[in-house]
CSV table of C-alpha atoms in Angstrom, one decimal:
chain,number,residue,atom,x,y,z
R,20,UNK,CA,-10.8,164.0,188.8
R,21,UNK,CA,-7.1,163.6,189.9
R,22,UNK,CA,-7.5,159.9,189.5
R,23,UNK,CA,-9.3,160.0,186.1
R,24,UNK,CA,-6.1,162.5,184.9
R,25,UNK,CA,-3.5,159.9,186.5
R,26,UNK,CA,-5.2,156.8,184.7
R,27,UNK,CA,-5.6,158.6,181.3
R,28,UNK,CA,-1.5,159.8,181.8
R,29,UNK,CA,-0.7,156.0,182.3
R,30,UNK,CA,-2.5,154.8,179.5
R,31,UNK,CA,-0.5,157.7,177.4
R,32,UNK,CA,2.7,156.6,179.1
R,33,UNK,CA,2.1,152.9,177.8
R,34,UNK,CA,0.9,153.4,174.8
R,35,UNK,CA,4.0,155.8,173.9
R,36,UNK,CA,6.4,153.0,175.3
R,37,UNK,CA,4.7,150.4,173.1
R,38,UNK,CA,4.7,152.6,170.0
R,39,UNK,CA,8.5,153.9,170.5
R,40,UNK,CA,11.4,152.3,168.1
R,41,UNK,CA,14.3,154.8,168.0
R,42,UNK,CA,15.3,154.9,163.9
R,43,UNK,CA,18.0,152.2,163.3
R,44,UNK,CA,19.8,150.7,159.9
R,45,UNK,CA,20.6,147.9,161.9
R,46,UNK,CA,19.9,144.7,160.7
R,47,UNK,CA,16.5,143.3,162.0
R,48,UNK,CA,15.6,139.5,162.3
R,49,UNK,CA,12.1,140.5,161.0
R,50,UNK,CA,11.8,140.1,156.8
R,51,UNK,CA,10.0,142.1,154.8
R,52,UNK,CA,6.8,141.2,153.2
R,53,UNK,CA,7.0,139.7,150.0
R,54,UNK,CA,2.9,139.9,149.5
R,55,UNK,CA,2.9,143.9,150.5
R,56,UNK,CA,-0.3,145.7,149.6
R,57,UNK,CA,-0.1,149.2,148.3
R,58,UNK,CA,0.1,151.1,151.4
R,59,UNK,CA,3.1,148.6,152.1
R,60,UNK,CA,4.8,148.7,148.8
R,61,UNK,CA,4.3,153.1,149.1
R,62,UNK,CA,5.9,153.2,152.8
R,63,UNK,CA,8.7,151.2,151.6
R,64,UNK,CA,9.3,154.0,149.1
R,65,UNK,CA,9.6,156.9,151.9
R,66,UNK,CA,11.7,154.5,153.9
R,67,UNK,CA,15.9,154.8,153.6
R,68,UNK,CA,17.5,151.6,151.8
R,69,UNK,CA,20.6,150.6,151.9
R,70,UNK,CA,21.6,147.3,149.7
R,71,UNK,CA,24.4,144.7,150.2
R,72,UNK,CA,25.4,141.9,147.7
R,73,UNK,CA,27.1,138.8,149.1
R,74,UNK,CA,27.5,135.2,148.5
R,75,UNK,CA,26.0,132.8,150.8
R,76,UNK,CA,28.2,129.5,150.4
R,77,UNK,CA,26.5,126.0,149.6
R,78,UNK,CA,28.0,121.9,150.3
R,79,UNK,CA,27.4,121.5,146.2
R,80,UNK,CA,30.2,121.7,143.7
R,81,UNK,CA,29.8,121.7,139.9
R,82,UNK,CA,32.5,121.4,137.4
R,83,UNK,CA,32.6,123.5,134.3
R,84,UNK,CA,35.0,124.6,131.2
R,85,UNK,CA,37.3,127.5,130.9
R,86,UNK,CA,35.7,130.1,128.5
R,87,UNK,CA,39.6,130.1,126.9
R,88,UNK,CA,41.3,127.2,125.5
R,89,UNK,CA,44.5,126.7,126.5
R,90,UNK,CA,45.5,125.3,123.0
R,91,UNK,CA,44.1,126.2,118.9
R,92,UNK,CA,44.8,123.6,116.6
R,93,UNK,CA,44.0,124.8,113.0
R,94,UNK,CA,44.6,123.1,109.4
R,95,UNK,CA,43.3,123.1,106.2
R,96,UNK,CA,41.0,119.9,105.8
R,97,UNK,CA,40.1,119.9,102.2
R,98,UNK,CA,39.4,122.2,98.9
R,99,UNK,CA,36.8,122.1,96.5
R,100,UNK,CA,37.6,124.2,93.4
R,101,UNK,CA,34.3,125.3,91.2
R,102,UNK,CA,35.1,127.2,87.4
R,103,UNK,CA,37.6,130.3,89.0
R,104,UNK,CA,36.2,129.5,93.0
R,105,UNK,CA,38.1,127.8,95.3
R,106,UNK,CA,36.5,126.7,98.4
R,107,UNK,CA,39.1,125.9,101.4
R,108,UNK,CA,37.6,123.8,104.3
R,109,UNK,CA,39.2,124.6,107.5
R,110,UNK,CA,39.2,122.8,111.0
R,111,UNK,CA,39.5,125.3,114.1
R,112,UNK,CA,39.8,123.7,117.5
R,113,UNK,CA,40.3,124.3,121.0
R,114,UNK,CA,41.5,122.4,123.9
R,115,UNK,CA,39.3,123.8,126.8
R,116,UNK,CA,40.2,122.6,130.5
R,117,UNK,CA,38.1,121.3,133.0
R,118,UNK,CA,37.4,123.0,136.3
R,119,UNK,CA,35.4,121.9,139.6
R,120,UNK,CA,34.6,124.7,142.2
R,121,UNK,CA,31.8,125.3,145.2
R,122,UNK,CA,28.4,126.3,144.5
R,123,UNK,CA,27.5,130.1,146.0
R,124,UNK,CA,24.0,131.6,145.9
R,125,UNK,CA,24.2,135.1,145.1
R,126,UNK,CA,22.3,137.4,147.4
R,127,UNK,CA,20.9,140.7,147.6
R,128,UNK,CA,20.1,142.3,151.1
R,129,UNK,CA,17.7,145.6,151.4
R,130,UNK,CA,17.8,146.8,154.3
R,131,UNK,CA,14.9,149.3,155.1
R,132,UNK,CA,15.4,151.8,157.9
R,133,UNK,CA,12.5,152.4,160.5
R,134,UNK,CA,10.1,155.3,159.2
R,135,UNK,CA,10.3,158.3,160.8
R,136,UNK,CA,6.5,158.6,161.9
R,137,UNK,CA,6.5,155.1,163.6
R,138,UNK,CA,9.9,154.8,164.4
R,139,UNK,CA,10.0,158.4,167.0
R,140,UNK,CA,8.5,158.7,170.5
R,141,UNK,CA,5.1,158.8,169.5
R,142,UNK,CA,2.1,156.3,170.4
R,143,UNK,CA,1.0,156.2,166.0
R,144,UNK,CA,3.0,152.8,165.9
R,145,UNK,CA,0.5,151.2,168.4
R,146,UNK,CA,-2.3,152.1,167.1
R,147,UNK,CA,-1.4,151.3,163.0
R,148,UNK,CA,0.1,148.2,164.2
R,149,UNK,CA,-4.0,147.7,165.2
R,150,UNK,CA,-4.6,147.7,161.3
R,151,UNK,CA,-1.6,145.9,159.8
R,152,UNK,CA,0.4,144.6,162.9
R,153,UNK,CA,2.7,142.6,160.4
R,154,UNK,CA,3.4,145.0,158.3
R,155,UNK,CA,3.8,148.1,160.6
R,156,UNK,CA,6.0,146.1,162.7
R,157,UNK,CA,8.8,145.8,160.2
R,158,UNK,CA,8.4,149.2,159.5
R,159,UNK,CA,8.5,150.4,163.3
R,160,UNK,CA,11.5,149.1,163.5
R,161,UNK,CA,13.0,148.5,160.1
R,162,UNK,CA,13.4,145.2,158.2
R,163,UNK,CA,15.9,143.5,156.3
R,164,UNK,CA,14.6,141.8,152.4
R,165,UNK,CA,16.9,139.4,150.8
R,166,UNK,CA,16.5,138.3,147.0
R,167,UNK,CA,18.5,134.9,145.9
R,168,UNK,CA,20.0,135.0,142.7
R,169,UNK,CA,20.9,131.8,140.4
R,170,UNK,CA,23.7,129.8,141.6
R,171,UNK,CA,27.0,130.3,140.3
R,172,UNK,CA,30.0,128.6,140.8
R,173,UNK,CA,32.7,130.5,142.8
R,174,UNK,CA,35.5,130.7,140.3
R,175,UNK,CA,37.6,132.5,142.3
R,176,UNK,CA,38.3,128.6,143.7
R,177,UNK,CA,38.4,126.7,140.8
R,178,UNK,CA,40.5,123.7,140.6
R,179,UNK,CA,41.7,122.1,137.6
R,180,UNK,CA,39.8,118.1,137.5
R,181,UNK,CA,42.7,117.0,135.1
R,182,UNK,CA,40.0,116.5,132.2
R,183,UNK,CA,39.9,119.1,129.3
R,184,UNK,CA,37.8,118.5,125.3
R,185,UNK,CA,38.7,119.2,122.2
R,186,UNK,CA,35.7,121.5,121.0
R,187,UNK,CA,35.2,123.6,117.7
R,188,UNK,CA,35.5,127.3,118.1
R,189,UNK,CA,35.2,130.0,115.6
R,190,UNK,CA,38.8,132.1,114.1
R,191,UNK,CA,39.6,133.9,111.4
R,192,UNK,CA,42.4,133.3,109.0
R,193,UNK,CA,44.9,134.5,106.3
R,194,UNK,CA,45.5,132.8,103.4
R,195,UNK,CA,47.9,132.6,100.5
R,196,UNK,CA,47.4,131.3,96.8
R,197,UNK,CA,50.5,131.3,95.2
R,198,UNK,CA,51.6,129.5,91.3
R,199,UNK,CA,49.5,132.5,89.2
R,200,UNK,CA,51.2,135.3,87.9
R,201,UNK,CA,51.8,137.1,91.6
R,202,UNK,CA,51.0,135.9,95.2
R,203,UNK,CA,47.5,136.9,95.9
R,204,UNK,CA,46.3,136.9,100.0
R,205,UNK,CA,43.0,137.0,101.2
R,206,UNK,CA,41.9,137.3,104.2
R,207,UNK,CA,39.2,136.1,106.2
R,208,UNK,CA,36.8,136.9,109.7
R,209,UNK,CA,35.6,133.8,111.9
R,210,UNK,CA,32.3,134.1,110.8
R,211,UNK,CA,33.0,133.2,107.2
R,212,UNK,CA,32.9,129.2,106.8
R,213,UNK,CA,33.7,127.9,104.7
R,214,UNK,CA,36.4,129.8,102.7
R,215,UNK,CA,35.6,131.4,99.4
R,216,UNK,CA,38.5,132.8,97.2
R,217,UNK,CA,37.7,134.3,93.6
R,218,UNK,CA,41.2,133.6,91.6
R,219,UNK,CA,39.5,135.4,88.8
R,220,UNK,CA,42.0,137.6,88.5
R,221,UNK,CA,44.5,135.5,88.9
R,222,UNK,CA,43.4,133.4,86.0
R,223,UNK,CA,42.9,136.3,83.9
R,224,UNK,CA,46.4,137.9,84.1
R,225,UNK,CA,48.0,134.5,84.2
R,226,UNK,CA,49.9,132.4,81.3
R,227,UNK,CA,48.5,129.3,81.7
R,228,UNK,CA,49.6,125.7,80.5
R,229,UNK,CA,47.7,122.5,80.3
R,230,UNK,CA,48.4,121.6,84.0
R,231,UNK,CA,49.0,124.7,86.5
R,232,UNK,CA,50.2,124.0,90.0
R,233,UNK,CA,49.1,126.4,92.5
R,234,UNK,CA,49.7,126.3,96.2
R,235,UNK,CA,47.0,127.1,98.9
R,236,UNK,CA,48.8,128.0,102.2
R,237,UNK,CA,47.1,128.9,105.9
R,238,UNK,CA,49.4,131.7,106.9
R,239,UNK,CA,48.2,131.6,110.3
R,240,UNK,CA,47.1,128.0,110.9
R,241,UNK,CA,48.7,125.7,113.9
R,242,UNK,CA,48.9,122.5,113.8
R,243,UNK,CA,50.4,122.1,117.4
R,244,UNK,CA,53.0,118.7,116.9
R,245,UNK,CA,52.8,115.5,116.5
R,246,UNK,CA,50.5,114.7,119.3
R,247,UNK,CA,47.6,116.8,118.5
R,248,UNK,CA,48.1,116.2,114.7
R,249,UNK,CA,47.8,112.4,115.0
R,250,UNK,CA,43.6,113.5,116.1
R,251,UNK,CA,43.2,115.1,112.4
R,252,UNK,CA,46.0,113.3,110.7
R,253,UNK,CA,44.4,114.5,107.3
R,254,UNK,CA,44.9,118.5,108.0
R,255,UNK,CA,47.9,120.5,106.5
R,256,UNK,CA,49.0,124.0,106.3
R,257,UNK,CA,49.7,123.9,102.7
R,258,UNK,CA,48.2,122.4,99.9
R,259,UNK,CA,49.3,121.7,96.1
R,260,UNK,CA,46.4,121.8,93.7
R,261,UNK,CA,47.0,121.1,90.3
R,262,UNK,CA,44.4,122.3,87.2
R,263,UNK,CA,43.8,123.0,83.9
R,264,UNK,CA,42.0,126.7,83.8
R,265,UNK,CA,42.5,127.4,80.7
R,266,UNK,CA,38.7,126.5,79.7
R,267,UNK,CA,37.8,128.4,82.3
R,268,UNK,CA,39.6,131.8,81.2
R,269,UNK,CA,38.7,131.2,77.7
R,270,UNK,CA,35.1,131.0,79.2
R,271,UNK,CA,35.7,134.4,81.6
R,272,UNK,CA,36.8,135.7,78.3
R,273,UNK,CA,34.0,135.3,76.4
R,274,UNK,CA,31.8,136.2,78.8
R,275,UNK,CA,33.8,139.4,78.9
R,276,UNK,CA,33.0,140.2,75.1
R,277,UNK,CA,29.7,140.0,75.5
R,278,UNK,CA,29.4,142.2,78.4
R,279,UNK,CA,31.2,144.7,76.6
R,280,UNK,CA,29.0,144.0,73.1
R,281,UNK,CA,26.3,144.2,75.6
R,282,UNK,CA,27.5,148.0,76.9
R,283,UNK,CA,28.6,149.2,73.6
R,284,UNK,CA,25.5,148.1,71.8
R,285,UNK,CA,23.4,150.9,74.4
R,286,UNK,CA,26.0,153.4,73.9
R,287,UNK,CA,25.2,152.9,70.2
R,288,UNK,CA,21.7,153.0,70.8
R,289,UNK,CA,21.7,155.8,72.7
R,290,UNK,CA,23.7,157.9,70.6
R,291,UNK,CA,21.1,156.8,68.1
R,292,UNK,CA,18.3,158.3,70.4
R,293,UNK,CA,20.4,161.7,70.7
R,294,UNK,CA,20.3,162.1,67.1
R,295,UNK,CA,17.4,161.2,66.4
R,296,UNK,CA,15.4,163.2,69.0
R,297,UNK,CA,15.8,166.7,67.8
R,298,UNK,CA,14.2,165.3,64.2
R,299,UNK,CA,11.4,163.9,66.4
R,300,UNK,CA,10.6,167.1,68.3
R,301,UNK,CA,10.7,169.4,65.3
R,302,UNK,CA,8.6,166.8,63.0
R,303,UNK,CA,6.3,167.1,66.0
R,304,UNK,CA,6.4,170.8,65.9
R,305,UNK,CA,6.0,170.6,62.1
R,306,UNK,CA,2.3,168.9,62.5
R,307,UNK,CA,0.4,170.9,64.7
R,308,UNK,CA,-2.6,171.9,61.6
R,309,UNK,CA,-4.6,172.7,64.5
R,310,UNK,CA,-2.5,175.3,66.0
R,311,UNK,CA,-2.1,178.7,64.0
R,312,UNK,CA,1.9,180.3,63.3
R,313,UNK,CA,0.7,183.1,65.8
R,314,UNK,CA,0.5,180.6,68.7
R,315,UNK,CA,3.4,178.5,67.8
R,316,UNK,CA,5.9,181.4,67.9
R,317,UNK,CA,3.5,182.5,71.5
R,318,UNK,CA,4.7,179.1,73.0
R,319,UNK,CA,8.2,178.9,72.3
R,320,UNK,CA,8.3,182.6,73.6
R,321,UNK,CA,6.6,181.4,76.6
R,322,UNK,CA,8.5,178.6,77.2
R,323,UNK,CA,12.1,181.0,76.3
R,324,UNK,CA,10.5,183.2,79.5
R,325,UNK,CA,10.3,180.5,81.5
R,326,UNK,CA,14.2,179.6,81.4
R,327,UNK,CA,13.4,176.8,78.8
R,328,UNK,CA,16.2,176.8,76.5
R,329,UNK,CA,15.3,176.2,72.9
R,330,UNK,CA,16.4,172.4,71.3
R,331,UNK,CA,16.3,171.0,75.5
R,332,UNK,CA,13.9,168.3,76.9
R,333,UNK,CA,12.4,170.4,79.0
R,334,UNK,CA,12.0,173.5,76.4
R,335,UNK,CA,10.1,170.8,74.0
R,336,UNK,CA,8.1,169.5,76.9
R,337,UNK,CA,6.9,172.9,77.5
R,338,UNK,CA,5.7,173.6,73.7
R,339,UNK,CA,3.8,170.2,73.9
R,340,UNK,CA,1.9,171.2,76.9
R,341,UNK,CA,1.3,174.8,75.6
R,342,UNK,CA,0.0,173.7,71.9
R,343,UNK,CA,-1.8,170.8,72.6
């Protein structure tokens, strides 16, 4: 009997040895599972995680532009003027430099910390290990996942390659017509391209002769020096435009009388409608042979109780409804 007792105790003894893992967040060489099952994916969950984001360095390099150009050249490359709108085409670029720096591959570490039922003095890791030995090993004693990111280039060690482009970039401008009767500025946000200005007023309050010269100026174009110009010779700040619009504001003009023929012929009509709808509700008042004095004077008292007022819309309205 004593020996039976001492064998059982030894198997106890070794069976608690082989299931014991003291709880660590150490770093283990074992990695999770990617392919976990439920009952993997569910003891992760009860498990402590701790997560660490570092680069792992590569031997690859890649070069790649600045996301800022170091230079904006900007000019007025042509206008187009149609009747009182004047179209102004402006060129917007941007000398963007040219950088080489080392590849890094982002990575993310989860580290999972040994359960508490199979990481303790206990013999339960031995005998789950007997059902999922892979899995319950990393969680005895705690495993270490690590997800790789898309690689990046490290542009905390850029170096300039000595190359740069000229590439097309969006900007907003200001711009000033001058020639009519005033200045007139306009301004506009980088997403409008090309330029549309509406001088109509400026036509209209404007003396014109045969042949008006008007100037078209970017206030806040740049067209850098010699150098750079010599790429878009044909760009300017300024331009002088000479026109005759004196077709065109005879043409605004007369579009402007019939507008307001157009507005005062419903006025008239209107007031024609005013006048004539009192006359229309008591003619329809007037020819109602089917409907005795008795009622007639019933409805309009009805309608009075109701808040109608007599001679209104809604007062006629309610005599309609009442006597027909």
């Amino acid at each position: 009997m004593s020996k039976f007792l001492l064998v059982v105790f030894a198997v106890f003894f070794i069976l608690t040895l082989a299931g014991c893992a003291v709880t660590s967040t150490k770093e283990n060489p074992d990695i999770c599972q990617q392919s976990a099952d439920s009952i993997h994916r569910k003891f992760n969950r009860t498990t402590s995680i701790e997560k660490e984001t570092i680069n792992v360095e590569t031997s690859d390099t890649t070069t790649f532009y600045d996301q800022t150009p170091v230079k904006v050249f900007s000019g007025i490359e042509s206008t187009y003027l149609n009747d009182s709108y004047l179209t102004v085409n402006i060129i917007d670029t941007g000398l963007f430099e040219q950088y080489s720096a080392p590849i890094i591959k982002p990575t993310i570490k989860t580290q999972y910390e040994a359960h508490p039922f199979t990481g303790t003095f206990t013999p339960i890791g031995i005998f789950v290990w007997l059902f999922n030995p892979t899995a319950m090993n990393a969680f005895t004693f705690g495993c270490t996942e690590i997800t790789y990111l898309t690689p990046e280039p490290d542009k905390t060690r850029k170096a300039k390659t000595g190359k740069s482009e000229w590439k097309t970039i969006p900007k907003g401008h200001r711009i000033l017509v001058s020639g009519f009767d005033r200045e007139y500025e306009f301004d506009f946000d980088a997403s409008t391209s090309p330029k549309a200005i509406d001088l109509s007023s400026a036509i209209s309050n404007t003396e014109l002769t045969r042949n008006s010269t008007f100037k078209v100026t970017c206030l806040d174009c740049d067209l850098l020096g010699a150098e750079v110009h010599n790429l878009y010779k044909d760009s300017k700040t300024n331009i002088v435009l000479t026109h005759d619009f004196r077709p065109i504001k005879e043409s605004m003009a007369e579009s402007l009388k019939v507008r307001h023929a157009a507005e005062e012929g419903k006025k008239i009509k209107q007031v024609k409608r005013d006048k004539e709808e009192p006359k229309t509700r008591a003619a329809h008042l007037s020819k109602q042979p089917t409907v005795s004095k008795q009622e007639i004077e019933s409805a309009k008292e009805m309608c009075t109780n109701l808040g109608f007022k007599s001679n209104t819309e809604k007062f006629y309205n309610c005599f309609k409804r009442l006597t027909e």
